[in-house]
Coordinates of C-alpha atoms in Angstrom, one line a residue:
M111 CA -10.6 90.3 221.1
S112 CA -13.2 89.3 223.7
P113 CA -12.8 90.2 227.4
N114 CA -12.3 86.5 228.2
Y115 CA -9.3 86.4 225.9
M116 CA -7.9 89.5 227.5
R117 CA -8.4 88.1 230.9
S118 CA -6.8 84.8 230.1
F119 CA -3.9 86.6 228.4
S120 CA -3.3 88.9 231.4
E121 CA -3.5 86.0 233.9
G122 CA -1.1 84.0 231.8
C123 CA 1.5 86.8 231.7
L124 CA 1.1 87.4 235.5
R125 CA 0.9 83.8 236.5
P126 CA 3.1 81.5 234.3
P127 CA 2.8 77.7 234.7
T128 CA 6.0 77.3 236.8
V129 CA 7.0 78.5 240.2
I130 CA 10.3 80.0 238.9
G131 CA 8.4 81.6 236.0
Q132 CA 6.1 83.4 238.5
F133 CA 9.2 84.5 240.5
H134 CA 10.7 85.7 237.2
T135 CA 7.6 87.7 236.5
L136 CA 7.7 89.3 239.9
F137 CA 11.4 90.1 239.7
F138 CA 11.1 91.3 236.1
G139 CA 8.0 93.3 236.5
S140 CA 8.6 95.0 239.9
V141 CA 12.2 95.1 240.8
R142 CA 13.8 95.6 237.4
M143 CA 11.2 98.0 236.0
F144 CA 11.1 100.0 239.3
F145 CA 14.9 100.2 239.3
L146 CA 15.0 101.5 235.7
G147 CA 12.0 103.8 235.9
V148 CA 12.7 105.5 239.2
L149 CA 16.5 105.3 239.8
G150 CA 17.4 105.4 236.1
F151 CA 15.6 108.7 235.6
A152 CA 17.4 110.1 238.8
V153 CA 20.8 109.1 237.5
Y154 CA 20.5 109.8 233.8
G155 CA 17.6 112.3 233.6
N156 CA 19.7 115.5 233.4
E157 CA 22.9 114.0 231.9
A158 CA 22.7 116.0 228.7
L159 CA 22.3 119.3 230.5
H160 CA 25.3 118.7 232.7
F161 CA 27.6 117.3 230.1
S162 CA 30.2 120.0 229.4
C163 CA 33.2 120.2 227.1
D164 CA 36.2 122.6 226.6
P165 CA 35.3 125.0 225.2
D166 CA 31.9 125.1 226.9
K167 CA 29.8 126.0 223.9
R168 CA 26.4 124.6 223.1
E169 CA 27.3 123.2 219.7
V170 CA 30.4 121.5 221.1
N171 CA 28.5 120.0 224.0
L172 CA 25.7 118.7 221.9
F173 CA 28.1 117.3 219.3
C174 CA 30.2 115.5 221.9
Y175 CA 27.2 114.3 223.9
N176 CA 25.7 112.6 220.8
Q177 CA 29.1 111.0 220.2
F178 CA 29.3 109.9 223.8
R179 CA 25.7 108.6 223.8
P180 CA 24.7 107.2 220.5
I181 CA 21.7 105.9 222.4
T182 CA 20.7 106.9 225.9
P183 CA 20.9 104.1 228.5
Q184 CA 17.2 104.5 229.5
V185 CA 16.0 104.1 226.0
F186 CA 18.3 101.0 225.4
W187 CA 17.1 99.3 228.7
A188 CA 13.5 100.1 228.0
L189 CA 13.8 98.6 224.6
Q190 CA 15.5 95.6 226.1
L191 CA 12.7 95.1 228.6
V192 CA 10.0 95.3 225.9
I193 CA 11.7 93.0 223.5
V194 CA 12.5 90.4 226.1
L195 CA 8.8 90.3 227.1
V196 CA 7.7 89.6 223.5
P197 CA 8.2 85.8 223.4
G198 CA 6.3 85.2 226.6
A199 CA 3.6 87.6 225.6
F200 CA 3.2 85.8 222.2
F201 CA 2.9 82.4 223.9
H202 CA 0.3 83.6 226.4
L203 CA -1.6 85.3 223.6
Y204 CA -1.6 82.0 221.7
A205 CA -2.8 80.1 224.9
A206 CA -5.6 82.7 225.4
C207 CA -6.8 82.3 221.9
K208 CA -6.7 78.5 222.2
N209 CA -8.4 78.7 225.6
I210 CA -5.5 76.8 227.2
K211 CA -5.4 76.9 231.0
Q212 CA -2.1 77.5 232.6
E213 CA -2.2 74.3 234.6
D214 CA -2.6 72.3 231.3
I215 CA 0.4 73.7 229.6
L216 CA 2.9 71.3 231.2
Q217 CA 0.5 68.4 230.6
N218 CA 0.7 68.7 226.8
S219 CA 4.0 68.0 225.0
F220 CA 3.4 70.5 222.2
Y221 CA 2.4 73.3 224.6
T222 CA 5.3 72.5 226.9
G223 CA 7.7 72.6 223.9
F224 CA 6.3 75.9 222.7
Y225 CA 6.6 77.4 226.2
I226 CA 10.2 76.2 226.5
F227 CA 10.9 77.7 223.1
S228 CA 9.6 81.1 224.3
V229 CA 11.8 80.9 227.4
F230 CA 14.8 79.9 225.3
L231 CA 14.1 83.0 223.1
R232 CA 14.2 85.2 226.2
I233 CA 17.6 83.8 227.1
I234 CA 18.9 84.6 223.6
L235 CA 17.5 88.1 223.6
E236 CA 18.9 88.8 227.1
A237 CA 22.3 87.5 225.9
V238 CA 22.2 89.8 222.8
A239 CA 21.2 92.8 224.9
F240 CA 24.1 92.0 227.4
W241 CA 26.6 92.0 224.5
L242 CA 25.1 95.2 223.0
Q243 CA 25.3 96.9 226.4
I244 CA 29.0 96.0 226.6
Q245 CA 29.6 97.5 223.1
L246 CA 27.7 100.7 223.8
F247 CA 28.5 101.4 227.5
G248 CA 31.3 99.2 228.6
F249 CA 31.6 98.4 232.4
K250 CA 32.8 101.8 233.6
V251 CA 32.0 105.4 233.0
N252 CA 35.1 107.6 233.1
A253 CA 35.0 111.1 234.5
I254 CA 36.6 112.5 231.3
Y255 CA 35.5 111.7 227.8
M256 CA 37.9 112.6 224.9
C257 CA 35.7 113.9 222.0
D258 CA 36.7 114.1 218.4
V259 CA 35.4 117.5 217.2
G260 CA 37.2 117.4 213.8
A261 CA 33.9 117.4 212.0
L262 CA 33.1 120.9 213.5
E263 CA 36.3 122.3 211.9
K264 CA 37.7 123.4 215.3
K265 CA 41.4 124.2 215.8
F266 CA 41.8 121.2 218.0
N267 CA 40.4 117.8 216.8
I268 CA 40.2 116.4 220.4
T269 CA 38.5 118.1 223.3
R270 CA 38.0 117.1 226.9
C271 CA 34.4 116.6 228.2
M272 CA 33.3 116.2 231.8
V273 CA 30.9 113.3 232.4
P274 CA 28.5 114.2 235.3
E275 CA 28.0 111.7 238.2
H276 CA 30.3 109.1 236.5
L277 CA 30.5 106.9 239.7
E278 CA 26.7 106.7 240.0
K279 CA 26.5 105.7 236.4
T280 CA 29.1 103.0 236.8
I281 CA 27.2 101.5 239.7
F282 CA 24.0 101.6 237.7
L283 CA 25.7 99.9 234.8
I284 CA 26.9 97.1 237.0
A285 CA 23.4 96.8 238.5
M286 CA 21.8 96.4 235.0
Y287 CA 24.4 93.8 234.1
T288 CA 23.5 92.0 237.3
F289 CA 19.8 92.1 236.5
T290 CA 20.4 90.6 233.1
V291 CA 22.4 87.8 234.5
I292 CA 19.8 87.1 237.2
T293 CA 17.0 86.9 234.6
V294 CA 19.0 84.6 232.4
I295 CA 19.7 82.3 235.4
L296 CA 15.9 82.3 236.2
C297 CA 15.1 81.4 232.6
V298 CA 17.5 78.5 232.7
A299 CA 16.2 77.4 236.1
E300 CA 12.6 77.5 234.7
I301 CA 13.6 75.2 231.8
F302 CA 15.1 72.9 234.4
E303 CA 12.0 73.0 236.5
I304 CA 9.8 72.1 233.5
S305 CA 12.1 69.2 232.6
C306 CA 11.9 67.9 236.2
R307 CA 8.0 68.2 236.1
R308 CA 7.8 66.3 232.8
L309 CA 10.1 63.6 234.2
G310 CA 8.0 63.3 237.3
I311 CA 10.8 64.4 239.6
L312 CA 8.7 67.4 240.7
K313 CA 4.9 67.3 241.1
N314 CA 2.9 69.5 238.8
Q315 CA 1.1 72.4 240.3

C-alpha cells in the first residue's frame, strides 16, 4: 500500500467526518486506553501472585486462580478495544483505497450508509462485550472466593481463597462498564448527528 493510502487511512481514523466521531476517537483513544493500560496494570498486574487459598500451596493457588479468572480482565478489555475498532478501521481503509475525502463521506448516500453501518457494528460489539463482561466478572469482586478443588482430589472439595485488592477491582469494573456505556451513547449520538446533517438540520463540516 502506498504512503498516500496510509496517510489517508490514518487521517480517517484520527479525524472521522463527524464532530461526535472525532470526540469518540479522542475519548476512545486517549482516556479509555490510558485508563486500561496504566491503571489496569496497577490494579491487576500482580493479582495472580497475591491470590492465596487455604491451604496456601502453589498447585491449589494456581488451580483456583484459573477457576476464578478464566480470562484476565486486561486481556478481555484489550480484545474488546481492538475488536470494536475493526469496523471503523475497515471503513477508513476502504475510503483510503477509493481516495474518498472525509468531507465527502456525508455527501454521498452510499458512503454515508456504509459509515453508519460501521458505527452500528461498533454499538453491537460494545453491547456484546458488555454482556460478556457481566457473565465473566459480574459487578462486584468479593474478598473471598470459594473454589471447588475436587479435581485435585483434596480432602475438602471447597476451599476459601483471598482475592487481593477486591475493592479496587470493583471500582475498576464499574469504571469499565461506564466507559462502555459512554462509547455506546457516543455512537448513537453520531448516528443522530449524521441523520441531522443529511436532513439539513445541521450544516455539514
